[in-house]
Amino acid sequence: MAKEKNIYTCSACGGTSSRWLGKCPHCDAWNTLIESLAPSEAPAKNRFAGLAKTADVVILADIEASDVERNPTGNEELDRVLGGGIVQGGVVLIGGDPGIGKSTLLLQALDALQRAGQKTLYVTGEESGAQVALRARRLGLEHSQVRVQAEIQLEKILATLQVQQPDVAVIDSIQTVYSEQLTSAPGSVAQVRECAAHLTRAAKASGVAIVLVGHVTKDGSLAGPRVLEHMVDTVLYFEGDTHSSFRLVRAIKNRFGAVNEIGVFAMTEKGLRGVSNPSAIFLSQHAEPVPGSCVMVTLEGTRPMLVEIQALVDSGGPSPRRLSVGLDRDRLAMLLAVLHRHAGVSCMDQDVFVNAVGGVRISEPAADLAVLLAVTSSLRGKPLPKGFVAFGEVGLAGEVRPAPRGQERLKEAAKLGFSLAIVPKANAPRKPIEGMTIHAVERVEQALELARGLD
Ligand code: TYD
Ligand code: MG
């Protein structure tokens, strides 16, 4: 069969060209043309032939609802982010920096699934079979029955899926897979998108669950950018600090579970181990309270976690810096403006650095109050009292807004021995929480005033 001629579509204006050009001939944008398969030039009369097999139209109420079938991997933390386990016919994209532990985690998960009676397949494009075997040995899985295929050509992988009919297949990584039908290099946007689309279709058609491993580019997004996220059912990202032994896996999107759910792992000599009670690892161990530190309770998935927010305010040069690690920098600038305007505390000629301890990334605004308390504590050189926590969103008008599920957060803090809290008024519990003194505030200046008087 003669190969069809591919077309190049502009990602900016949607215009097409029959060959690759640096500049789009329609909208003059540079580097926007992406290769894709030419639409099949079937005769027009056959255009609706496929419709003969169209699925029936049924009334919603008549459809029997069935829950998706999940296969737990046996790894509690991974199951938590997946929403209970791997779903039949589901496609999971797992992204992260090189060397963070993607291959390790998936090999462990596949072996556990295989031992639980599932048929598994590990397609490796980055490493040879021997390298995978070496890793397996290191993980203590030398007798693993997981099937391994070292292959990067899409058509062959699809054929293997059809012949082997596994229950779960891992493609490590999607950036190494290429389709013969495209001339672009493996790893290019066109290849990644086309291959992921084919694999997704195969998953839906045959019921095999597919896990795609994706590399993250320097700017933090998966190469082959957002397109993949729309195609798949679940997107998981590894986050955290490669230098620490802890690894976080966060669900960014999940059709079968809660988003923002976090799984916490520790990288050990024998692979990744789930950390079932992670609260304590995001707190640094100070013997005595130090200035510029405030503990908050974050709850982005279903599990509350205590995280220490650190701030350092130091005299800066003519253009002072605002830097944040694990927190949003624009939000920090906004909070400093609120601090100035509503509480009369100025950091105008000061450098301000804030950091969420342990490499955790906090995107919820409930961190606001803790950030401001840490900043003012550093500015004054005065620590917050021992056993103190705070959370709450701060608005532009200086109001302190409630965080979702305040009770749960407070209970978690109390469980870990925290005894003093400043929380938004609407989060104040009706019944007292044992061992905890709770101050409720409505305004940011009120919170700062209170914190200053605490000891
Ligand atoms: P890997 O899973 O290869 O990362 P990725 O697939 O995301 O690129 O992880 C490799 C790192 O993990 C490497 O630096 C070695 C370390 N590691 C351990 O510390 N313990 C282990 O048991 C294994 C297998 C790897
Ligand atoms: Mg790898």
Short mmCIF file of C-alpha atoms and ligand atoms in Angstrom, two decimals:
data_model
loop_
_atom_site.label_atom_id
_atom_site.label_comp_id
_atom_site.label_asym_id
_atom_site.label_seq_id
_atom_site.Cartn_x
_atom_site.Cartn_y
_atom_site.Cartn_z
CA MET A 1 0.00 0.00 0.00
CA ALA A 2 1.40 3.37 -0.95
CA LYS A 3 2.09 5.54 2.06
CA GLU A 4 -0.31 8.43 2.27
CA LYS A 5 1.15 11.85 2.15
CA ASN A 6 1.03 13.51 5.52
CA ILE A 7 -0.10 17.06 6.04
CA TYR A 8 1.18 19.78 8.33
CA THR A 9 -1.32 21.63 10.47
CA CYS A 10 -0.64 24.95 12.14
CA SER A 11 -1.24 24.76 15.89
CA ALA A 12 -1.99 28.50 15.96
CA CYS A 13 -4.49 29.02 13.15
CA GLY A 14 -5.36 25.48 12.08
CA GLY A 15 -4.29 26.14 8.48
CA THR A 16 -2.65 23.29 6.60
CA SER A 17 0.30 22.90 4.31
CA SER A 18 1.47 19.96 2.25
CA ARG A 19 5.06 20.30 3.41
CA TRP A 20 6.85 21.45 6.49
CA LEU A 21 7.63 25.17 6.63
CA GLY A 22 9.25 27.24 9.35
CA LYS A 23 6.59 29.88 9.03
CA CYS A 24 2.85 29.19 8.67
CA PRO A 25 1.76 30.41 5.23
CA HIS A 26 -1.65 31.39 6.65
CA CYS A 27 -0.98 33.27 9.87
CA ASP A 28 2.79 33.86 9.64
CA ALA A 29 3.44 32.26 13.02
CA TRP A 30 6.83 30.56 13.38
CA ASN A 31 7.41 26.90 14.24
CA THR A 32 3.75 26.03 14.57
CA LEU A 33 3.36 23.42 11.82
CA ILE A 34 2.90 19.91 13.20
CA GLU A 35 2.82 16.78 11.12
CA SER A 36 -0.29 14.63 11.15
CA LEU A 37 -1.70 11.79 9.11
CA ALA A 38 -3.55 12.87 5.99
CA PRO A 39 -7.26 12.14 6.14
CA SER A 40 -8.02 9.05 4.15
CA GLU A 41 -9.19 9.92 0.69
CA ALA A 42 -11.98 7.41 0.54
CA PRO A 43 -14.66 8.03 -2.06
CA ALA A 44 -17.40 10.34 -0.81
CA LYS A 45 -20.15 7.75 -1.13
CA ASN A 46 -18.48 5.63 1.53
CA ARG A 47 -18.28 8.47 3.95
CA PHE A 48 -21.15 7.35 6.13
CA ALA A 49 -20.57 3.62 5.71
CA GLY A 50 -19.20 3.44 9.23
CA LEU A 51 -22.49 4.78 10.58
CA ALA A 52 -24.22 1.53 9.81
CA LYS A 53 -22.59 0.15 12.94
CA THR A 54 -23.41 3.15 15.11
CA ALA A 55 -24.24 2.34 18.73
CA ASP A 56 -27.92 2.46 19.71
CA VAL A 57 -29.38 5.62 21.13
CA VAL A 58 -30.81 4.86 24.55
CA ILE A 59 -32.53 6.80 27.29
CA LEU A 60 -30.18 7.64 30.12
CA ALA A 61 -32.48 6.26 32.80
CA ASP A 62 -32.52 2.91 30.99
CA ILE A 63 -28.78 2.46 31.09
CA GLU A 64 -27.62 0.32 33.92
CA ALA A 65 -24.95 2.15 35.82
CA SER A 66 -21.97 0.00 36.58
CA ASP A 67 -18.98 1.05 38.55
CA VAL A 68 -15.63 0.67 36.87
CA GLU A 69 -13.63 -2.34 37.86
CA ARG A 70 -10.44 -1.45 39.67
CA ASN A 71 -7.46 -3.67 40.22
CA PRO A 72 -5.54 -2.54 43.26
CA THR A 73 -1.79 -2.60 42.75
CA GLY A 74 -1.34 -3.50 46.40
CA ASN A 75 0.73 -0.37 46.84
CA GLU A 76 -1.49 1.69 49.09
CA GLU A 77 -0.06 5.07 48.16
CA LEU A 78 -0.21 4.38 44.42
CA ASP A 79 -3.76 3.05 44.73
CA ARG A 80 -4.69 6.20 46.60
CA VAL A 81 -3.64 8.50 43.75
CA LEU A 82 -5.17 6.20 41.15
CA GLY A 83 -8.49 6.34 43.01
CA GLY A 84 -8.44 2.74 44.22
CA GLY A 85 -6.44 0.90 41.58
CA ILE A 86 -5.86 0.49 37.87
CA VAL A 87 -9.08 0.63 35.88
CA GLN A 88 -9.74 -1.77 33.00
CA GLY A 89 -9.39 0.06 29.69
CA GLY A 90 -8.16 3.14 31.52
CA VAL A 91 -5.14 5.10 30.36
CA VAL A 92 -2.82 6.64 32.93
CA LEU A 93 -0.11 9.14 32.11
CA ILE A 94 2.66 9.36 34.67
CA GLY A 95 5.15 12.19 34.33
CA GLY A 96 8.21 13.35 36.18
CA ASP A 97 11.84 14.39 35.97
CA PRO A 98 14.37 11.83 34.76
CA GLY A 99 15.63 9.66 37.60
CA ILE A 100 12.79 10.43 39.97
CA GLY A 101 11.55 6.84 40.05
CA LYS A 102 8.90 6.36 37.35
CA SER A 103 10.32 3.10 36.02
CA THR A 104 10.97 1.80 39.52
CA LEU A 105 7.44 2.48 40.73
CA LEU A 106 5.83 0.93 37.66
CA LEU A 107 7.99 -2.18 37.68
CA GLN A 108 7.09 -2.73 41.32
CA ALA A 109 3.41 -2.15 40.58
CA LEU A 110 3.42 -4.51 37.57
CA ASP A 111 5.07 -7.25 39.57
CA ALA A 112 2.48 -6.88 42.32
CA LEU A 113 -0.34 -7.03 39.76
CA GLN A 114 1.22 -10.07 38.10
CA ARG A 115 1.42 -11.83 41.45
CA ALA A 116 -2.23 -10.95 42.03
CA GLY A 117 -3.11 -12.89 38.90
CA GLN A 118 -3.16 -10.14 36.27
CA LYS A 119 -1.38 -10.54 32.97
CA THR A 120 1.13 -7.72 32.64
CA LEU A 121 3.41 -6.35 29.94
CA TYR A 122 6.27 -3.90 30.34
CA VAL A 123 7.32 -2.26 27.07
CA THR A 124 10.68 -0.62 27.48
CA GLY A 125 11.96 1.86 24.95
CA GLU A 126 14.62 3.51 27.04
CA GLU A 127 16.41 0.57 28.50
CA SER A 128 17.29 -2.90 27.25
CA GLY A 129 15.72 -6.00 28.72
CA ALA A 130 18.97 -6.63 30.57
CA GLN A 131 18.82 -3.22 32.22
CA VAL A 132 15.26 -3.85 33.30
CA ALA A 133 16.32 -7.20 34.71
CA LEU A 134 19.09 -5.49 36.62
CA ARG A 135 16.61 -3.10 38.17
CA ALA A 136 14.29 -5.99 39.00
CA ARG A 137 17.14 -7.73 40.78
CA ARG A 138 17.84 -4.62 42.78
CA LEU A 139 14.19 -4.49 43.75
CA GLY A 140 14.29 -8.12 44.87
CA LEU A 141 12.06 -9.16 41.98
CA GLU A 142 14.45 -11.53 40.22
CA HIS A 143 11.76 -14.19 39.86
CA SER A 144 9.21 -11.75 38.47
CA GLN A 145 6.84 -13.17 35.86
CA VAL A 146 6.19 -9.77 34.27
CA ARG A 147 6.52 -9.96 30.47
CA VAL A 148 9.02 -7.54 29.02
CA GLN A 149 9.34 -6.27 25.47
CA ALA A 150 12.07 -3.93 24.30
CA GLU A 151 10.33 -2.17 21.43
CA ILE A 152 9.78 1.38 20.26
CA GLN A 153 7.76 1.00 17.10
CA LEU A 154 4.11 1.72 17.66
CA GLU A 155 2.74 -0.75 15.13
CA LYS A 156 4.72 -3.61 16.68
CA ILE A 157 3.63 -2.62 20.18
CA LEU A 158 0.00 -2.57 19.08
CA ALA A 159 0.42 -5.99 17.50
CA THR A 160 1.96 -7.34 20.71
CA LEU A 161 -0.95 -5.96 22.71
CA GLN A 162 -3.31 -7.78 20.40
CA VAL A 163 -1.48 -11.08 20.52
CA GLN A 164 -0.58 -11.09 24.22
CA GLN A 165 -3.82 -9.51 25.44
CA PRO A 166 -2.40 -8.32 28.76
CA ASP A 167 -4.59 -6.83 31.46
CA VAL A 168 -2.11 -4.06 32.19
CA ALA A 169 0.63 -2.68 29.96
CA VAL A 170 3.25 -0.05 30.74
CA ILE A 171 4.85 1.95 27.93
CA ASP A 172 8.13 3.35 29.23
CA SER A 173 8.28 5.95 27.75
CA ILE A 174 5.83 7.46 25.27
CA GLN A 175 8.59 9.78 24.02
CA THR A 176 10.61 6.87 22.68
CA VAL A 177 7.72 5.34 20.73
CA TYR A 178 7.41 6.23 17.05
CA SER A 179 4.98 5.43 14.30
CA GLU A 180 6.23 4.53 10.83
CA GLN A 181 3.48 6.58 9.33
CA LEU A 182 4.97 9.86 10.42
CA THR A 183 8.30 11.19 9.29
CA SER A 184 8.88 13.30 12.40
CA ALA A 185 11.48 12.14 14.89
CA PRO A 186 10.48 10.10 17.97
CA GLY A 187 9.70 12.42 20.85
CA SER A 188 8.35 15.17 18.62
CA VAL A 189 4.91 16.55 19.37
CA ALA A 190 3.43 14.87 16.31
CA GLN A 191 4.82 11.43 17.18
CA VAL A 192 3.93 11.60 20.86
CA ARG A 193 0.40 12.70 20.11
CA GLU A 194 -0.23 10.18 17.35
CA CYS A 195 1.23 7.26 19.30
CA ALA A 196 -0.65 8.15 22.49
CA ALA A 197 -3.88 8.44 20.52
CA HIS A 198 -3.40 4.99 18.98
CA LEU A 199 -2.56 3.40 22.31
CA THR A 200 -5.54 5.07 23.96
CA ARG A 201 -7.80 3.71 21.26
CA ALA A 202 -6.33 0.26 21.72
CA ALA A 203 -6.97 0.48 25.46
CA LYS A 204 -10.60 1.48 24.99
CA ALA A 205 -11.18 -1.18 22.34
CA SER A 206 -9.57 -4.12 24.11
CA GLY A 207 -9.98 -3.24 27.77
CA VAL A 208 -6.26 -3.35 28.50
CA ALA A 209 -5.20 -0.76 31.05
CA ILE A 210 -2.28 1.25 29.70
CA VAL A 211 0.18 3.32 31.69
CA LEU A 212 2.20 5.81 29.63
CA VAL A 213 5.39 7.15 31.11
CA GLY A 214 6.17 10.71 30.04
CA HIS A 215 9.19 12.89 30.56
CA VAL A 216 8.88 16.37 31.81
CA THR A 217 10.61 19.15 29.94
CA LYS A 218 12.64 21.85 31.67
CA ASP A 219 9.66 24.16 32.04
CA GLY A 220 7.81 21.46 33.94
CA SER A 221 5.28 20.31 31.37
CA LEU A 222 5.15 16.94 29.69
CA ALA A 223 6.80 17.00 26.30
CA GLY A 224 4.18 16.70 23.63
CA PRO A 225 2.46 19.19 25.80
CA ARG A 226 -1.04 19.40 27.09
CA VAL A 227 -2.50 17.30 24.27
CA LEU A 228 -1.73 14.10 26.11
CA GLU A 229 -3.50 15.21 29.24
CA HIS A 230 -6.78 15.53 27.36
CA MET A 231 -6.52 12.08 25.84
CA VAL A 232 -5.93 10.03 28.94
CA ASP A 233 -8.14 9.26 31.94
CA THR A 234 -5.65 9.92 34.69
CA VAL A 235 -2.60 12.17 34.88
CA LEU A 236 -0.11 11.63 37.67
CA TYR A 237 2.98 13.73 38.26
CA PHE A 238 5.96 13.00 40.38
CA GLU A 239 6.90 16.06 42.35
CA GLY A 240 9.27 16.83 45.12
CA ASP A 241 12.92 17.16 45.51
CA THR A 242 15.15 14.60 43.76
CA HIS A 243 17.76 15.24 46.44
CA SER A 244 15.56 14.12 49.28
CA SER A 245 14.54 10.51 49.57
CA PHE A 246 10.85 11.35 49.55
CA ARG A 247 8.83 11.31 46.37
CA LEU A 248 5.34 12.68 45.92
CA VAL A 249 2.95 11.53 43.23
CA ARG A 250 0.03 13.84 42.62
CA ALA A 251 -3.12 13.19 40.59
CA ILE A 252 -3.58 16.22 38.34
CA LYS A 253 -6.57 14.74 36.58
CA ASN A 254 -8.54 11.62 37.37
CA ARG A 255 -11.74 10.40 35.80
CA PHE A 256 -11.84 7.62 38.38
CA GLY A 257 -10.87 9.39 41.57
CA ALA A 258 -10.11 12.62 43.39
CA VAL A 259 -7.76 15.15 41.86
CA ASN A 260 -4.88 16.59 43.83
CA GLU A 261 -4.66 13.35 45.75
CA ILE A 262 -1.09 12.85 46.88
CA GLY A 263 0.79 9.61 47.36
CA VAL A 264 3.97 9.78 49.39
CA PHE A 265 6.88 7.41 48.83
CA ALA A 266 10.36 6.97 50.17
CA MET A 267 13.12 5.88 47.78
CA THR A 268 15.01 3.10 49.51
CA GLU A 269 17.67 0.60 48.55
CA LYS A 270 14.87 -1.70 47.49
CA GLY A 271 12.76 0.72 45.47
CA LEU A 272 9.89 2.96 46.41
CA ARG A 273 8.01 2.29 49.62
CA GLY A 274 4.72 3.94 50.49
CA VAL A 275 4.71 6.27 53.48
CA SER A 276 1.34 5.82 55.09
CA ASN A 277 1.57 8.61 57.64
CA PRO A 278 3.39 11.37 55.81
CA SER A 279 2.49 14.38 57.95
CA ALA A 280 5.68 14.45 59.92
CA ILE A 281 8.07 14.46 56.94
CA PHE A 282 7.12 17.97 55.86
CA LEU A 283 8.07 19.43 59.21
CA SER A 284 11.66 20.21 59.94
CA GLN A 285 12.76 19.23 63.39
CA HIS A 286 13.55 22.32 65.41
CA ALA A 287 14.37 21.67 69.05
CA GLU A 288 13.00 25.10 69.88
CA PRO A 289 10.74 27.30 67.71
CA VAL A 290 12.65 29.52 65.28
CA PRO A 291 11.61 32.81 63.68
CA GLY A 292 10.18 32.61 60.16
CA SER A 293 8.51 29.24 60.50
CA CYS A 294 4.80 28.49 60.58
CA VAL A 295 3.13 25.10 60.24
CA MET A 296 -0.05 24.81 58.17
CA VAL A 297 -2.44 21.95 57.47
CA THR A 298 -2.93 21.38 53.77
CA LEU A 299 -5.72 19.26 52.35
CA GLU A 300 -5.58 19.06 48.60
CA GLY A 301 -6.76 15.51 48.05
CA THR A 302 -8.56 13.58 50.73
CA ARG A 303 -5.81 13.48 53.31
CA PRO A 304 -4.77 16.36 55.54
CA MET A 305 -1.03 16.91 55.89
CA LEU A 306 1.02 19.20 58.05
CA VAL A 307 3.56 21.24 56.16
CA GLU A 308 6.01 23.77 57.51
CA ILE A 309 6.17 27.09 55.67
CA GLN A 310 9.46 28.91 56.11
CA ALA A 311 10.12 32.54 55.35
CA LEU A 312 13.26 34.60 55.36
CA VAL A 313 13.00 38.36 55.18
CA ASP A 314 16.31 40.11 54.80
CA SER A 315 17.38 43.56 53.72
CA GLY A 316 17.58 43.64 49.95
CA GLY A 317 19.18 45.79 47.29
CA PRO A 318 17.52 48.45 45.16
CA SER A 319 15.16 45.91 43.59
CA PRO A 320 14.30 43.44 46.35
CA ARG A 321 13.58 39.85 45.40
CA ARG A 322 10.51 37.75 46.04
CA LEU A 323 11.24 34.06 45.71
CA SER A 324 9.16 31.05 46.56
CA VAL A 325 9.75 27.33 46.45
CA GLY A 326 6.66 25.12 46.43
CA LEU A 327 4.31 28.09 46.58
CA ASP A 328 3.05 30.47 43.92
CA ARG A 329 5.29 33.50 43.50
CA ASP A 330 2.59 35.82 42.22
CA ARG A 331 0.48 34.93 45.20
CA LEU A 332 3.40 35.81 47.48
CA ALA A 333 3.62 39.28 45.89
CA MET A 334 -0.10 39.72 46.40
CA LEU A 335 0.08 38.65 50.04
CA LEU A 336 2.91 41.10 50.72
CA ALA A 337 0.77 43.88 49.24
CA VAL A 338 -2.14 42.88 51.49
CA LEU A 339 0.23 42.81 54.46
CA HIS A 340 1.34 46.34 53.71
CA ARG A 341 -2.03 47.80 52.95
CA HIS A 342 -4.13 46.18 55.67
CA ALA A 343 -1.70 45.46 58.47
CA GLY A 344 0.76 48.30 57.87
CA VAL A 345 3.73 45.88 57.68
CA SER A 346 6.08 46.78 54.86
CA CYS A 347 8.63 44.53 53.17
CA MET A 348 9.29 47.10 50.47
CA ASP A 349 13.09 47.22 50.77
CA GLN A 350 13.47 43.60 51.86
CA ASP A 351 14.19 40.36 50.04
CA VAL A 352 11.47 37.83 50.83
CA PHE A 353 12.01 34.08 50.39
CA VAL A 354 9.41 31.47 51.25
CA ASN A 355 9.69 27.71 51.10
CA ALA A 356 7.38 24.76 51.70
CA VAL A 357 9.54 22.19 53.51
CA GLY A 358 10.15 18.76 51.96
CA GLY A 359 9.70 19.73 48.32
CA VAL A 360 5.92 19.59 48.49
CA ARG A 361 4.08 21.94 46.18
CA ILE A 362 1.09 23.72 47.70
CA SER A 363 -1.36 25.24 45.29
CA GLU A 364 -4.32 25.84 47.59
CA PRO A 365 -4.84 29.37 48.94
CA ALA A 366 -5.30 28.00 52.45
CA ALA A 367 -1.53 28.47 52.80
CA ASP A 368 -1.93 32.28 52.74
CA LEU A 369 -2.27 32.86 56.46
CA ALA A 370 0.70 30.64 57.29
CA VAL A 371 2.83 32.46 54.69
CA LEU A 372 2.00 35.85 56.19
CA LEU A 373 2.59 34.65 59.74
CA ALA A 374 5.97 33.17 58.74
CA VAL A 375 6.94 36.40 56.94
CA THR A 376 6.05 38.64 59.87
CA SER A 377 7.72 36.24 62.29
CA SER A 378 10.94 36.45 60.28
CA LEU A 379 10.66 40.22 59.94
CA ARG A 380 10.38 40.63 63.70
CA GLY A 381 12.88 37.89 64.51
CA LYS A 382 10.34 36.40 66.87
CA PRO A 383 9.25 32.75 66.64
CA LEU A 384 5.66 31.58 66.75
CA PRO A 385 4.89 29.49 69.82
CA LYS A 386 5.60 25.77 70.00
CA GLY A 387 2.75 23.56 68.74
CA PHE A 388 1.21 26.33 66.63
CA VAL A 389 -0.64 25.86 63.31
CA ALA A 390 -2.55 28.20 61.03
CA PHE A 391 -4.44 28.01 57.76
CA GLY A 392 -6.84 30.20 55.81
CA GLU A 393 -7.10 32.10 52.57
CA VAL A 394 -6.38 35.82 52.59
CA GLY A 395 -8.31 38.09 50.24
CA LEU A 396 -7.28 41.39 48.67
CA ALA A 397 -9.50 43.28 51.08
CA GLY A 398 -7.60 41.80 54.02
CA GLU A 399 -10.35 39.34 54.93
CA VAL A 400 -9.51 35.81 56.06
CA ARG A 401 -11.62 33.28 54.18
CA PRO A 402 -12.38 29.74 55.26
CA ALA A 403 -10.56 26.72 53.91
CA PRO A 404 -12.54 23.64 52.86
CA ARG A 405 -12.94 20.96 55.55
CA GLY A 406 -11.44 22.93 58.41
CA GLN A 407 -12.50 20.39 61.04
CA GLU A 408 -10.52 17.61 59.45
CA ARG A 409 -7.45 19.81 59.28
CA LEU A 410 -7.70 20.77 62.93
CA LYS A 411 -8.22 17.17 64.01
CA GLU A 412 -5.12 16.05 62.11
CA ALA A 413 -3.09 18.82 63.79
CA ALA A 414 -4.40 17.86 67.22
CA LYS A 415 -3.57 14.21 66.51
CA LEU A 416 0.05 15.17 65.88
CA GLY A 417 0.31 17.10 69.11
CA PHE A 418 -0.36 20.66 67.94
CA SER A 419 -2.11 22.65 70.62
CA LEU A 420 -2.66 26.17 69.35
CA ALA A 421 -4.26 27.38 66.13
CA ILE A 422 -5.34 30.50 64.29
CA VAL A 423 -8.08 29.71 61.78
CA PRO A 424 -10.70 31.59 59.75
CA LYS A 425 -13.86 32.30 61.70
CA ALA A 426 -16.01 30.01 59.57
CA ASN A 427 -13.61 27.12 60.25
CA ALA A 428 -13.86 27.41 64.04
CA PRO A 429 -15.31 24.13 65.33
CA ARG A 430 -18.60 24.21 67.22
CA LYS A 431 -17.42 21.63 69.69
CA PRO A 432 -13.97 22.15 71.21
CA ILE A 433 -11.19 19.88 69.97
CA GLU A 434 -9.43 18.16 72.82
CA GLY A 435 -6.01 19.54 73.65
CA MET A 436 -6.27 22.44 71.26
CA THR A 437 -6.84 26.16 71.79
CA ILE A 438 -8.36 27.68 68.68
CA HIS A 439 -8.49 31.37 67.82
CA ALA A 440 -10.87 32.37 65.06
CA VAL A 441 -10.15 35.49 62.99
CA GLU A 442 -11.93 37.43 60.28
CA ARG A 443 -9.19 39.86 59.21
CA VAL A 444 -5.50 39.57 58.51
CA GLU A 445 -4.53 42.38 60.91
CA GLN A 446 -6.46 40.58 63.64
CA ALA A 447 -4.49 37.38 62.96
CA LEU A 448 -1.14 39.20 63.13
CA GLU A 449 -2.12 41.00 66.31
CA LEU A 450 -3.16 37.72 67.89
CA ALA A 451 0.01 35.92 66.80
CA ARG A 452 2.14 38.70 68.26
CA GLY A 453 0.47 38.26 71.64
CA LEU A 454 0.76 34.46 71.72
CA ASP A 455 3.37 32.73 73.78
P1 TYD B 1 14.14 5.35 37.79
O1 TYD B 1 12.95 4.55 38.18
O2 TYD B 1 15.07 4.76 36.81
O3 TYD B 1 13.73 6.80 37.31
P2 TYD B 1 12.93 7.29 36.01
O4 TYD B 1 12.35 6.09 35.36
O5 TYD B 1 11.91 8.24 36.56
O6 TYD B 1 13.91 8.00 35.16
O7 TYD B 1 14.88 5.71 39.15
C1 TYD B 1 16.19 5.80 39.18
C2 TYD B 1 16.72 6.36 40.48
O8 TYD B 1 16.27 5.70 41.63
C3 TYD B 1 18.20 6.18 40.42
O9 TYD B 1 18.79 7.42 40.75
C4 TYD B 1 18.50 5.13 41.42
C5 TYD B 1 17.35 5.17 42.37
N1 TYD B 1 16.98 3.86 42.91
C6 TYD B 1 17.09 3.62 44.26
O10 TYD B 1 17.49 4.48 45.04
N2 TYD B 1 16.70 2.40 44.77
C7 TYD B 1 16.26 1.41 43.95
O11 TYD B 1 15.92 0.32 44.44
C8 TYD B 1 16.16 1.68 42.54
C9 TYD B 1 15.69 0.62 41.58
C10 TYD B 1 16.54 2.89 42.07
MG MG B 2 12.85 5.35 33.47
#
